[in-house]
Coordinates of C-alpha atoms and ligand atoms in Angstrom, one line a residue:
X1 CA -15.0 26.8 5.7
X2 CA -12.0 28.5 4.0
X3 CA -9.8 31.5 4.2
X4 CA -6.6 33.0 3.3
X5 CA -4.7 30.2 5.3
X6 CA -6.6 27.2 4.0
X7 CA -4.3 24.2 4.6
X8 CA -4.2 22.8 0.8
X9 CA -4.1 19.5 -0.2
X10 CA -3.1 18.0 -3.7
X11 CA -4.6 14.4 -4.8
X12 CA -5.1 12.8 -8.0
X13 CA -7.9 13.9 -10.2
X14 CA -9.5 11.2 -11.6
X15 CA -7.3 8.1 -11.4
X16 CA -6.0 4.7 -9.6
X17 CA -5.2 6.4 -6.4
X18 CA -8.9 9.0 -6.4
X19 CA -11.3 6.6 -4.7
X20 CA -9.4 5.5 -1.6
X21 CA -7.7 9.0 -1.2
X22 CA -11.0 10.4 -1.2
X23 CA -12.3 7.9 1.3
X24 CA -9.7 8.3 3.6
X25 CA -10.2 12.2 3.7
X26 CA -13.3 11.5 4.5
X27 CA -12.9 8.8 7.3
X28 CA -11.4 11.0 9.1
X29 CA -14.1 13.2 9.6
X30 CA -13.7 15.6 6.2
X31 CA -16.5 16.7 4.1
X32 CA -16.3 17.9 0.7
X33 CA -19.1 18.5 -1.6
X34 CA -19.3 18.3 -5.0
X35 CA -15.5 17.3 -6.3
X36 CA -16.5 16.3 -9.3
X37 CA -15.8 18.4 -12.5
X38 CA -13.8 20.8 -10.0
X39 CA -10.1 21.4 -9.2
X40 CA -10.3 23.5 -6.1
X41 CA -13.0 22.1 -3.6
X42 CA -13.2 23.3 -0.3
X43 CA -14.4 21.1 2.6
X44 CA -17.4 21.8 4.7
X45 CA -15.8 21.3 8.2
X46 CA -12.0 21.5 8.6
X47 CA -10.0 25.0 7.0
X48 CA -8.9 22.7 4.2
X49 CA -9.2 22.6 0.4
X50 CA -8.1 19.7 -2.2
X51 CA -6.5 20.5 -5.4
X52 CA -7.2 18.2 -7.8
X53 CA -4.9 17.4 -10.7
X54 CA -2.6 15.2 -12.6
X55 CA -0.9 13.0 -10.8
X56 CA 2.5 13.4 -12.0
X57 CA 1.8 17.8 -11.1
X58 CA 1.5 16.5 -7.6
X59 CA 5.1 16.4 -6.5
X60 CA 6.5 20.1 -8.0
X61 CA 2.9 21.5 -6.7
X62 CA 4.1 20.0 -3.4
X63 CA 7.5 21.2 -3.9
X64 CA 7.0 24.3 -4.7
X65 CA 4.8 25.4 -1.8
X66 CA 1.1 25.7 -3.9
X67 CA 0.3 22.9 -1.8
X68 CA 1.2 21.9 1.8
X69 CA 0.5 18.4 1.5
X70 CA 0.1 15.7 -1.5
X71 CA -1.2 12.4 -1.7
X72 CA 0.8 10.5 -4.0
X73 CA 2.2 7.3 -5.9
X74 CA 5.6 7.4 -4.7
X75 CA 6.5 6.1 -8.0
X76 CA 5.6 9.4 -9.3
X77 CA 7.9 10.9 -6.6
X78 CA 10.4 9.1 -6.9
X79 CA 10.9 9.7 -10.9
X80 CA 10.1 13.4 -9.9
X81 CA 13.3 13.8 -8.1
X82 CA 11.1 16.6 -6.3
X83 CA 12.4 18.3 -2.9
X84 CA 9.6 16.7 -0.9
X85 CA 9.3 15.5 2.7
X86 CA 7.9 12.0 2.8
X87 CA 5.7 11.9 5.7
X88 CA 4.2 8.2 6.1
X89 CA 3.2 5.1 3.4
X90 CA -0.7 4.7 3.5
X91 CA -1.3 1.3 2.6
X92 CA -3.3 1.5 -0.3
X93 CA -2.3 1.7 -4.4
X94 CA 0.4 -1.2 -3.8
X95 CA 2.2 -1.2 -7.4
X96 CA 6.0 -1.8 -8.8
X97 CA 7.9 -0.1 -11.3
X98 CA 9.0 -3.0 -13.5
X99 CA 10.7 -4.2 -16.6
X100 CA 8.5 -6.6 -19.2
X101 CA 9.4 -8.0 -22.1
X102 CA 7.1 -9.7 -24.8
X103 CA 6.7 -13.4 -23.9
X104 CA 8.4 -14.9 -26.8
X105 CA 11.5 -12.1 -27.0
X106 CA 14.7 -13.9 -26.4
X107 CA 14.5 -11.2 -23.5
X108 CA 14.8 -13.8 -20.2
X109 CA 16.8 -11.5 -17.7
X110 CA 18.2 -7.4 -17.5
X111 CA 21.5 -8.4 -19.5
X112 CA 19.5 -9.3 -22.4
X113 CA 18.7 -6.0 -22.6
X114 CA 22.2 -4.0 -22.8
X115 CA 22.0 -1.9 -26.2
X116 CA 18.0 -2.2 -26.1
X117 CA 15.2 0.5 -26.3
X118 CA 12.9 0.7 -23.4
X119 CA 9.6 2.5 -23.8
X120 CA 8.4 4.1 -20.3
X121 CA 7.0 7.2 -18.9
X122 CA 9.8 7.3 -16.0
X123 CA 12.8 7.7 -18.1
X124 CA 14.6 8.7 -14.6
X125 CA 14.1 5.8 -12.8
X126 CA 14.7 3.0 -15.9
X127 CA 18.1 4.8 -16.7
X128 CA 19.2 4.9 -13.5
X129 CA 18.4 0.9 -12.6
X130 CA 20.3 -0.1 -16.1
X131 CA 22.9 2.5 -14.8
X132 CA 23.9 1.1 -11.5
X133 CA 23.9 -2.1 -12.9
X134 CA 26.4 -1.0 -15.8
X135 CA 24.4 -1.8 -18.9
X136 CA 23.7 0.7 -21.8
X137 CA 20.1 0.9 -22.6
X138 CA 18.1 3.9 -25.1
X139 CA 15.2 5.0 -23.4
X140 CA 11.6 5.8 -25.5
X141 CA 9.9 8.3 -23.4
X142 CA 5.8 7.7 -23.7
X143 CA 3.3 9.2 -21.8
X144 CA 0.6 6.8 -22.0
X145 CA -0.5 2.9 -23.0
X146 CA 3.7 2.2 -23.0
X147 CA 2.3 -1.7 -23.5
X148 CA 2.0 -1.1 -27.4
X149 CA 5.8 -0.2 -28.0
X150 CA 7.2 -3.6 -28.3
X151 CA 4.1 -4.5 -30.5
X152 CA 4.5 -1.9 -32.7
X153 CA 8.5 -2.0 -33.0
X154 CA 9.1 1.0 -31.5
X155 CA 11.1 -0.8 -28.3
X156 CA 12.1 -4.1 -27.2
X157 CA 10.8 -3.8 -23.8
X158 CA 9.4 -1.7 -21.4
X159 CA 9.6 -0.1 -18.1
X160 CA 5.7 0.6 -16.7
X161 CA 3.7 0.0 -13.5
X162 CA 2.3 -3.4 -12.9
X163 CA -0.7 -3.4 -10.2
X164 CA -2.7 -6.7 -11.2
X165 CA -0.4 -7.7 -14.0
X166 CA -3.5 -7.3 -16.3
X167 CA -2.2 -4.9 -18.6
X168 CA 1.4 -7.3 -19.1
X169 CA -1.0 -10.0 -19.9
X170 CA -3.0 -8.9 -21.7
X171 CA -0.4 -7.4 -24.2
X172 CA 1.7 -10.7 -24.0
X173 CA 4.4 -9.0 -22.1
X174 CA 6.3 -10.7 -18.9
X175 CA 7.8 -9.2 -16.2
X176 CA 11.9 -9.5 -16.3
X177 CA 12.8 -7.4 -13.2
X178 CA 11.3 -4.8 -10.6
X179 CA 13.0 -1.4 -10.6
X180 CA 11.2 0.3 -7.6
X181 CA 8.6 -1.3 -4.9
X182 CA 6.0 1.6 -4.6
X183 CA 2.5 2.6 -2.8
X184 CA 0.5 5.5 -1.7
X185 CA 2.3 8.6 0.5
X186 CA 1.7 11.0 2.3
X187 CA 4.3 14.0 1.1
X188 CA 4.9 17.4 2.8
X189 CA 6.4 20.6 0.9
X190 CA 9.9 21.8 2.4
X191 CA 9.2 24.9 2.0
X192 CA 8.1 27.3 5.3
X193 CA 4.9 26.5 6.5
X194 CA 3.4 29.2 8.7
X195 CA 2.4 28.4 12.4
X196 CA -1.2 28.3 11.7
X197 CA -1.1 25.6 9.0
X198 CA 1.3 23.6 11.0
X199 CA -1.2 23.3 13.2
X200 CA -3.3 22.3 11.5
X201 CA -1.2 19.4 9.7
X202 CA -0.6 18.3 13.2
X203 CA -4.7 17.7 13.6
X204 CA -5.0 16.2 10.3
X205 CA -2.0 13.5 10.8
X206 CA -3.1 12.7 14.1
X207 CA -6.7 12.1 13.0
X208 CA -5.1 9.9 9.7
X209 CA -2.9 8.2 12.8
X210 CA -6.4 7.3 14.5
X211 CA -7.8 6.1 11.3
X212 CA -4.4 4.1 9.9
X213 CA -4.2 2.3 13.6
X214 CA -8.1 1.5 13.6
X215 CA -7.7 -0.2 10.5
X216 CA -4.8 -2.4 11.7
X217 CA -6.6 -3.3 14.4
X218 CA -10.4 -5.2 15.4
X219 CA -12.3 -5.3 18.6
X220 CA -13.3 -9.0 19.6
X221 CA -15.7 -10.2 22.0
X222 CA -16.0 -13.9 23.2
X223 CA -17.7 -16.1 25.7
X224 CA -15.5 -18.8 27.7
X225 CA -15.5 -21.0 30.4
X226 CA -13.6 -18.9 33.5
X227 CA -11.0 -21.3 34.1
X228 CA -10.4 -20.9 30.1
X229 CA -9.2 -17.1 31.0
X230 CA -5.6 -18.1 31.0
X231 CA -4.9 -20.3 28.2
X232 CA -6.9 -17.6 26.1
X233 CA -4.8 -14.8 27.3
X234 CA -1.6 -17.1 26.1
X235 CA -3.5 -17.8 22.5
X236 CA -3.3 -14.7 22.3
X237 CA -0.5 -12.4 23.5
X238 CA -1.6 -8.7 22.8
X239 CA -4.7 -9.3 25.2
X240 CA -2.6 -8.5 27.8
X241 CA -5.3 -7.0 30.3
X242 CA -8.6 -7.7 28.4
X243 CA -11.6 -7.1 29.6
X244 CA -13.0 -10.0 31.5
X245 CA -16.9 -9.4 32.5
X246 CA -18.8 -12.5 34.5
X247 CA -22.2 -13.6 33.0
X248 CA -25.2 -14.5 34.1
X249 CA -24.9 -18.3 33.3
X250 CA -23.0 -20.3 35.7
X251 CA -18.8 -20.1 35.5
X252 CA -19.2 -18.0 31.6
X253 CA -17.0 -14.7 31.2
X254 CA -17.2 -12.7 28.2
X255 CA -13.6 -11.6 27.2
X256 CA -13.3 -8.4 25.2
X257 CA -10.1 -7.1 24.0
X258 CA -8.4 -5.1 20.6
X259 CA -6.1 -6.9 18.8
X260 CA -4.3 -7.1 15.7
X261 CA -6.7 -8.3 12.6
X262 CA -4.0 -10.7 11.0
X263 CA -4.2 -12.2 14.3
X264 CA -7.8 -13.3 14.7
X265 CA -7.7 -15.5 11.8
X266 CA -4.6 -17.0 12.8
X267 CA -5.7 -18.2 16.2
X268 CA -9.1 -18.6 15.6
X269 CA -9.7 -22.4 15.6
X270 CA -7.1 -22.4 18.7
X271 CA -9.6 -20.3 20.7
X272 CA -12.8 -22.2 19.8
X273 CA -10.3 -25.4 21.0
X274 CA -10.0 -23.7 24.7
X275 CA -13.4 -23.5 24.9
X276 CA -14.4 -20.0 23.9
X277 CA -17.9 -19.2 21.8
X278 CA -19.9 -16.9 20.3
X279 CA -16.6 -15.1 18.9
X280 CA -17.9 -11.6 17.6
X281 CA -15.3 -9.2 15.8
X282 CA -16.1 -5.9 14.7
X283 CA -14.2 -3.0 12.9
X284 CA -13.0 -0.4 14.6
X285 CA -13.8 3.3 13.6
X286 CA -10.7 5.0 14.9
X287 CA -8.4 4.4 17.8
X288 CA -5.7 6.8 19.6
X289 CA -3.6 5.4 21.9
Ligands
PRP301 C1 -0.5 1.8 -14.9 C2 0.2 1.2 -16.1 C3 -0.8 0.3 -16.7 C4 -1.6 -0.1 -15.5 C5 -1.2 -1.5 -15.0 O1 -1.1 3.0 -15.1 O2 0.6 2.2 -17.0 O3 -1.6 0.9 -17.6 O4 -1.4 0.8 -14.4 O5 -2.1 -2.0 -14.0 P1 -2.4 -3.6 -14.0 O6 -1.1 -4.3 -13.7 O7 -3.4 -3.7 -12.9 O8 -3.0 -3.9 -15.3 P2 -1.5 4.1 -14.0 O9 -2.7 3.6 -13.2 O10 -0.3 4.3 -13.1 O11 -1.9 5.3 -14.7 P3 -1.2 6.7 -15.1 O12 0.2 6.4 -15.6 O13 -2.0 7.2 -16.2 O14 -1.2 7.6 -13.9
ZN302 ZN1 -0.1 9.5 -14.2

């Protein structure tokens, strides 16, 4: 399905964020065949077509209007300085911008490092943080494997993006201080969109709405006593009107209800205590309310 007015979407080709996006474009309902070795791939059942590229493109793509919508780091925003609309976080490629130093550098805390050199690939974001802060630091600007600069004497420390701390470890690097918290988003050019895409942006966010809530959310099912009802319902406070259904067996409900999942696994032993069994909880699919 595509025409003049596709609705196009930019995502990374080939990197940290690839996978989930991917899989979140298509749990909502949107097939694409064949994305690999492509960069424009239309999808099967929604006027929609991905653009896949660099990372770092994403933002001026965005910006300038090649494409409607990007999924991004919003590290890679953020050091962009691109005129973007953020439209909503999405959970997934949790990272931080932060400073590391090598472990046995006399480099402890960020005033150490006034008149230092500081290898990164955001040179925007690092001089700013040392800015606002009043200390004079020389930026290195690398594009890639920034770890190696204090090894090799080209900078006593660097500015990068820690995920698992692997990459610090391994290279005998510790972190000193976090510039910028960052994850996944959802961006949206500023420039005019005409009514038809609009539309269907408004379709698309709803459907990641049903998805994002689903996710937050799990259906549980459980057997109790009847005169357990109450104290259940206290347990736990979202099932405010669940679904209360008599069995067969003499005084046993079944109780069904959505609630949050952090919450099942914090009440759980309290609810076996009031007498409930056979406690089933199963992922929801999607969920508009
Ligand atoms: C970052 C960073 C490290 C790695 C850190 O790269 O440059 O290489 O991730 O992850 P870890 O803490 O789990 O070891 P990124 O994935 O952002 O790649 P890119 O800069 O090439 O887009
Ligand atoms: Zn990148």
């Amino acid at each position: 399905m595509q025409n003049e007015s596709s609705l196009r979407i930019a995502i990374q080709k080939g990197g940290r964020l690839s996978e989930k996006t991917l899989s979140l474009l298509e749990n909502i309902g949107l097939e694409f065949d064949n994305y690999k070795n492509r960069i424009l791939v239309p999808c099967r059942n929604y006027d929609v077509e991905l653009l896949l590229i660099r990372d770092d493109d994403i933002p001026e793509y965005v910006q300038d209007g090649i494409c409607e919508l990007g999924f991004v780091g919003h590290n890679v925003t953020a050091e962009s300085r691109a005129d973007v609309t953020h439209l909503r976080a999405l959970g997934f490629g949790k990272c931080r911008l932060a400073v590391a130093a090598p472990k046995n550098s006399p480099i402890k805390s960020i005033k150490d490092l006034d008149g230092s050199r500081i290898a990164t690939s955001y040179p925007v974001l690092t001089r700013e943080h040392f800015e606002k802060q009043g200390l004079h630091i020389k930026t290195i600007e690398i594009s890639g494997a920034v770890e190696i600069a204090p090894t090799l004497d080209v900078a006593d420390a660097i500015a990068d993006i820690v995920s698992t701390g692997g990459t610090l470890k391994t290279n005998g690097l510790v972190e000193v201080e976090t510039i910028l918290e960052s994850e996944a988003e959802l961006i949206q050019t500023n420039q005019p969109i005409p009514a038809d895409k609009q539309e269907l942006i408004q379709k698309f966010l709803m459907r990641m709405g049903a998805r994002q809530q689903a996710e937050k959310s799990r259906y549980i099912m459980m057997n109790a006593p009847s005169d357990a009802v109450e104290e259940i319902c206290r347990i736990i406070p979202s099932l405010k009107s669940p679904t209360v259904l008599p069995l067969a067996e003499n005084d046993l409900v079944a109780i069904h209800s959505v609630i949050p999942t952090q919450q099942f696994w914090e009440v759980m032993e309290e609810l076996k205590a009031a007498g409930a069994s056979g406690i089933v909880i199963l992922p929801i699919e999607n969920m508009i309310v």
